[in-house]
Amino acid sequence: MDVTACEQWTALASRVARGGVAALTELFANEPSRTQTMSIELNVNGESILIDASKQNVDKEVFCELAGLAARTAVADARDALLSGAIVNTSEVQPALHTALRAPRGSRVEVNGVNVVDEVWSVRDRLTAFAHNVREGRMRGATGAQITDVVNIGIGGSDLGPALVYSALSTIHDPSVRVSFVSNIDPTNVTRVLADLDAASTLIVVCSKSFSTAETLANARIAQRWLADSIGGDAVAHHTIAVTVDAAKVAASGIPASTVLPMWSWVGGRYSVASAVNVCNAIAFGADVIDRFLGGMRAMDEHFATAPFERNAPMVLGLLGVWNRSFLGRGSHAVIPYADALALFPAYLQQLEMESNGKSVTSDGASLTFDTAPVIWGGVGTNAQHAFMQLLHQGTSVVPVTFVGVARSSTTRHAEHASLVSNMIAQSAALAFGQPHEDPARAMPGNRPSTTILLSSLTPATLGALIALFEHVVFVQGAVWGINSFDQWGVELGKKMAHDVAAELATGVPGASRDASSVHLQKWYLRHTSRA
Ligand code: F6P
């Protein structure tokens, strides 16, 4: 279907052509119940999440057209297909069943006649037992030393999710085991991490859905060499586990098959935080904490599956994103957590949204005539206020913002925490309502949109719900745009070319068909590494 041909799309486009909606100051003055109507409060296992979208540039008419657009593009049917295990990743002929990873024990989601929930729980049980054994000191290093450190080696979804969860949960639970993350192929990364560790008490987790990612395999080899050099070759197998779909590939890497925690091809890498990819956090915090995290994700899944459109947070935020991007032309979206615990959230969302929806064709291959995913970026508040917020307030581009805050601090510094939250609320108000000034340099234009998400408290469950919320927001946007949010063919060409360039650098002879700029760069590089 050509979504631009439907009457709701045309109505929204013509609304923009006619000057869009009134300024936020006016909308708030004219709609006394705007805040209530455009806020959604969710109960997540005893905690609350408030989502206030009232400072977005929409009025009732636009909201109504967006709801119509969702109906016209059958987003609810697409959601139901997603949740039931239908083939939604059409280019790879796969379901996308990240929600099955947190489905209750005993429930059913079938893929090719097999109930994947049973498989999920059998891996969860193994993971729980393994994490427990490491935490309790029953699984020790080859020399008998207790495991005090875990190194997660992975990149993209095999790094960003576990790293976010670790940094967030470390602010509310003391990790029993420290976790370090190695992702980049820059050897500085792995070298610095390993330099601080004792091999005898370190467990290496090689996390790779495909077990073919060059960065991860290179870093795993370095870590295995480090183990062998420090405590002997026989220790390598004892100190290394893998998380992957492809157990056959693991065999060649010296990691015993018995310590492979499986995942499934129907879990996208960027949707894999609910899988065994999160094993490092089960070891650090205990599987019961991870169960609560998954319970929060499940609460959001249930909300997404059942809440009516206007009260359905992923639906509403997804549609507002479509409005900002495809109709108002907002090219970027800033994510600003006012919580150090969530400092990695912008980077996590960057992969989730940009790798999912950074597409120019529909799932049928038709070229899109409108803009899809914006550039996602951001940083933690209040630091952002002393760095990039100037542009958001007075720059020539309007950048929608998602603020994320936490009501109850995990510290006893309540006054400072109140100051942190005050800053967040003040920023959203300053963006929305601005302030006139006779000096143009000091005038604050206002009418700059934001959504504020407030967690009553940061808990494993609210963290899980927050992550699942955005998984579903991304899905809703992809469904409206008619794109496949679950493949990422755009990353393949660069990988292949890097492989070819590496071979050329090794021989010192650039490929005959290599472009002039790349030849120049290669020669310059070789000259400066004294190999030309
Ligand atoms: O190249 C992109 C990508 O495939 C991501 O989608 C994925 O999260 C990352 O690489 C890592 O992949 P893997 O877990 O297979 O090593």
Coordinates of N, CA, C and O and ligand atoms in Angstrom, one line a residue, residues 154-160 207-216 243-244 263 268-272 277 351 355 488 491-492 495, ligand 1:
G154 N 31.1 -8.4 22.8 CA 30.1 -8.3 21.8 C 29.9 -6.9 21.3 O 30.5 -6.0 21.9
I155 N 29.2 -6.7 20.2 CA 29.0 -5.4 19.7 C 27.6 -5.2 19.2 O 26.9 -6.2 19.0
G156 N 27.1 -4.0 19.0 CA 25.7 -3.7 18.6 C 24.8 -4.2 19.7 O 25.0 -4.0 20.9
G157 N 23.8 -5.0 19.3 CA 22.9 -5.5 20.3 C 23.5 -6.5 21.3 O 22.9 -6.7 22.3
S158 N 24.6 -7.1 20.9 CA 25.3 -8.0 21.9 C 26.1 -7.2 22.9 O 26.9 -7.8 23.7
D159 N 26.0 -5.9 22.9 CA 26.8 -5.1 23.8 C 25.9 -4.0 24.4 O 25.9 -3.8 25.6
L160 N 25.2 -3.3 23.6 CA 24.5 -2.0 24.0 C 23.4 -2.3 25.1 O 23.3 -1.6 26.1
C207 N 29.6 -12.9 23.2 CA 28.2 -12.7 22.8 C 28.1 -12.4 21.4 O 28.5 -11.3 21.0
S208 N 27.5 -13.2 20.6 CA 27.3 -12.9 19.2 C 26.2 -13.7 18.6 O 26.4 -15.0 18.5
K209 N 25.2 -13.1 18.2 CA 24.0 -13.9 17.6 C 24.6 -14.7 16.5 O 24.3 -15.9 16.4
S210 N 25.3 -14.1 15.6 CA 25.8 -14.8 14.4 C 27.0 -15.6 14.6 O 27.4 -16.5 13.8
F211 N 27.8 -15.3 15.6 CA 29.1 -15.8 15.8 C 30.0 -15.6 14.6 O 30.9 -16.5 14.3
S212 N 29.8 -14.5 13.8 CA 30.6 -14.3 12.7 C 31.0 -12.8 12.6 O 31.6 -12.4 11.6
T213 N 30.8 -12.1 13.7 CA 31.1 -10.6 13.7 C 32.6 -10.4 13.9 O 33.1 -10.9 14.9
A214 N 33.2 -9.8 12.9 CA 34.7 -9.7 12.9 C 35.2 -9.1 14.2 O 36.2 -9.6 14.8
E215 N 34.6 -8.0 14.7 CA 35.1 -7.4 15.9 C 35.1 -8.3 17.1 O 36.0 -8.4 17.9
T216 N 33.9 -9.0 17.3 CA 33.8 -9.9 18.4 C 34.7 -11.1 18.4 O 35.3 -11.4 19.4
V243 N 27.3 -17.0 23.8 CA 25.8 -16.8 23.6 C 25.7 -16.6 22.1 O 26.2 -15.7 21.6
T244 N 25.0 -17.5 21.5 CA 24.8 -17.4 20.0 C 23.7 -18.3 19.5 O 23.2 -19.2 20.2
M263 N 20.5 -18.7 21.6 CA 19.4 -17.7 21.3 C 18.9 -18.2 19.9 O 19.2 -19.3 19.4
G268 N 16.0 -10.4 16.8 CA 17.0 -9.4 16.2 C 18.0 -9.0 17.3 O 17.7 -8.9 18.5
G269 N 19.2 -8.8 16.8 CA 20.3 -8.4 17.7 C 19.9 -7.2 18.6 O 20.1 -7.3 19.8
R270 N 19.3 -6.2 18.0 CA 19.0 -5.0 18.8 C 17.8 -5.2 19.7 O 17.4 -4.3 20.4
Y271 N 17.1 -6.4 19.5 CA 15.9 -6.7 20.4 C 16.3 -7.9 21.3 O 15.4 -8.5 21.9
S272 N 17.6 -8.1 21.5 CA 18.0 -9.3 22.2 C 18.3 -9.2 23.7 O 18.8 -10.1 24.3
V277 N 21.8 -13.1 26.0 CA 22.7 -12.0 25.8 C 22.9 -11.2 27.1 O 24.0 -10.6 27.4
Q351 N 20.8 2.5 18.2 CA 20.8 1.3 17.4 C 19.4 0.8 17.2 O 19.0 0.5 16.1
E355 N 18.9 1.5 13.3 CA 19.1 0.3 12.5 C 17.8 -0.4 12.1 O 17.7 -1.1 11.1
Q488 N 18.7 -5.3 8.4 CA 19.7 -4.3 8.4 C 20.7 -4.5 7.3 O 21.9 -4.5 7.5
V491 N 24.2 -2.4 6.5 CA 25.5 -2.5 7.2 C 26.4 -3.5 6.5 O 27.6 -3.6 6.9
E492 N 25.9 -4.2 5.5 CA 26.7 -5.3 5.0 C 27.8 -4.9 4.0 O 28.9 -5.4 4.1
K495 N 30.9 -3.8 5.7 CA 31.7 -5.0 6.3 C 32.5 -5.6 5.3 O 33.7 -6.0 5.5
Ligands
F6P1 O1 26.2 -5.4 11.8 C1 25.1 -5.1 12.6 C2 24.8 -6.2 13.5 O2 24.4 -7.3 12.8 C3 23.7 -5.7 14.5 O3 22.4 -5.8 14.0 C4 24.0 -6.7 15.7 O4 23.4 -6.3 16.9 C5 25.5 -6.6 15.7 O5 25.9 -6.5 14.3 C6 26.2 -7.7 16.3 O6 25.9 -8.9 15.7 P1 26.2 -10.3 16.4 O7 25.4 -10.4 17.7 O8 25.7 -11.3 15.4 O9 27.7 -10.4 16.6

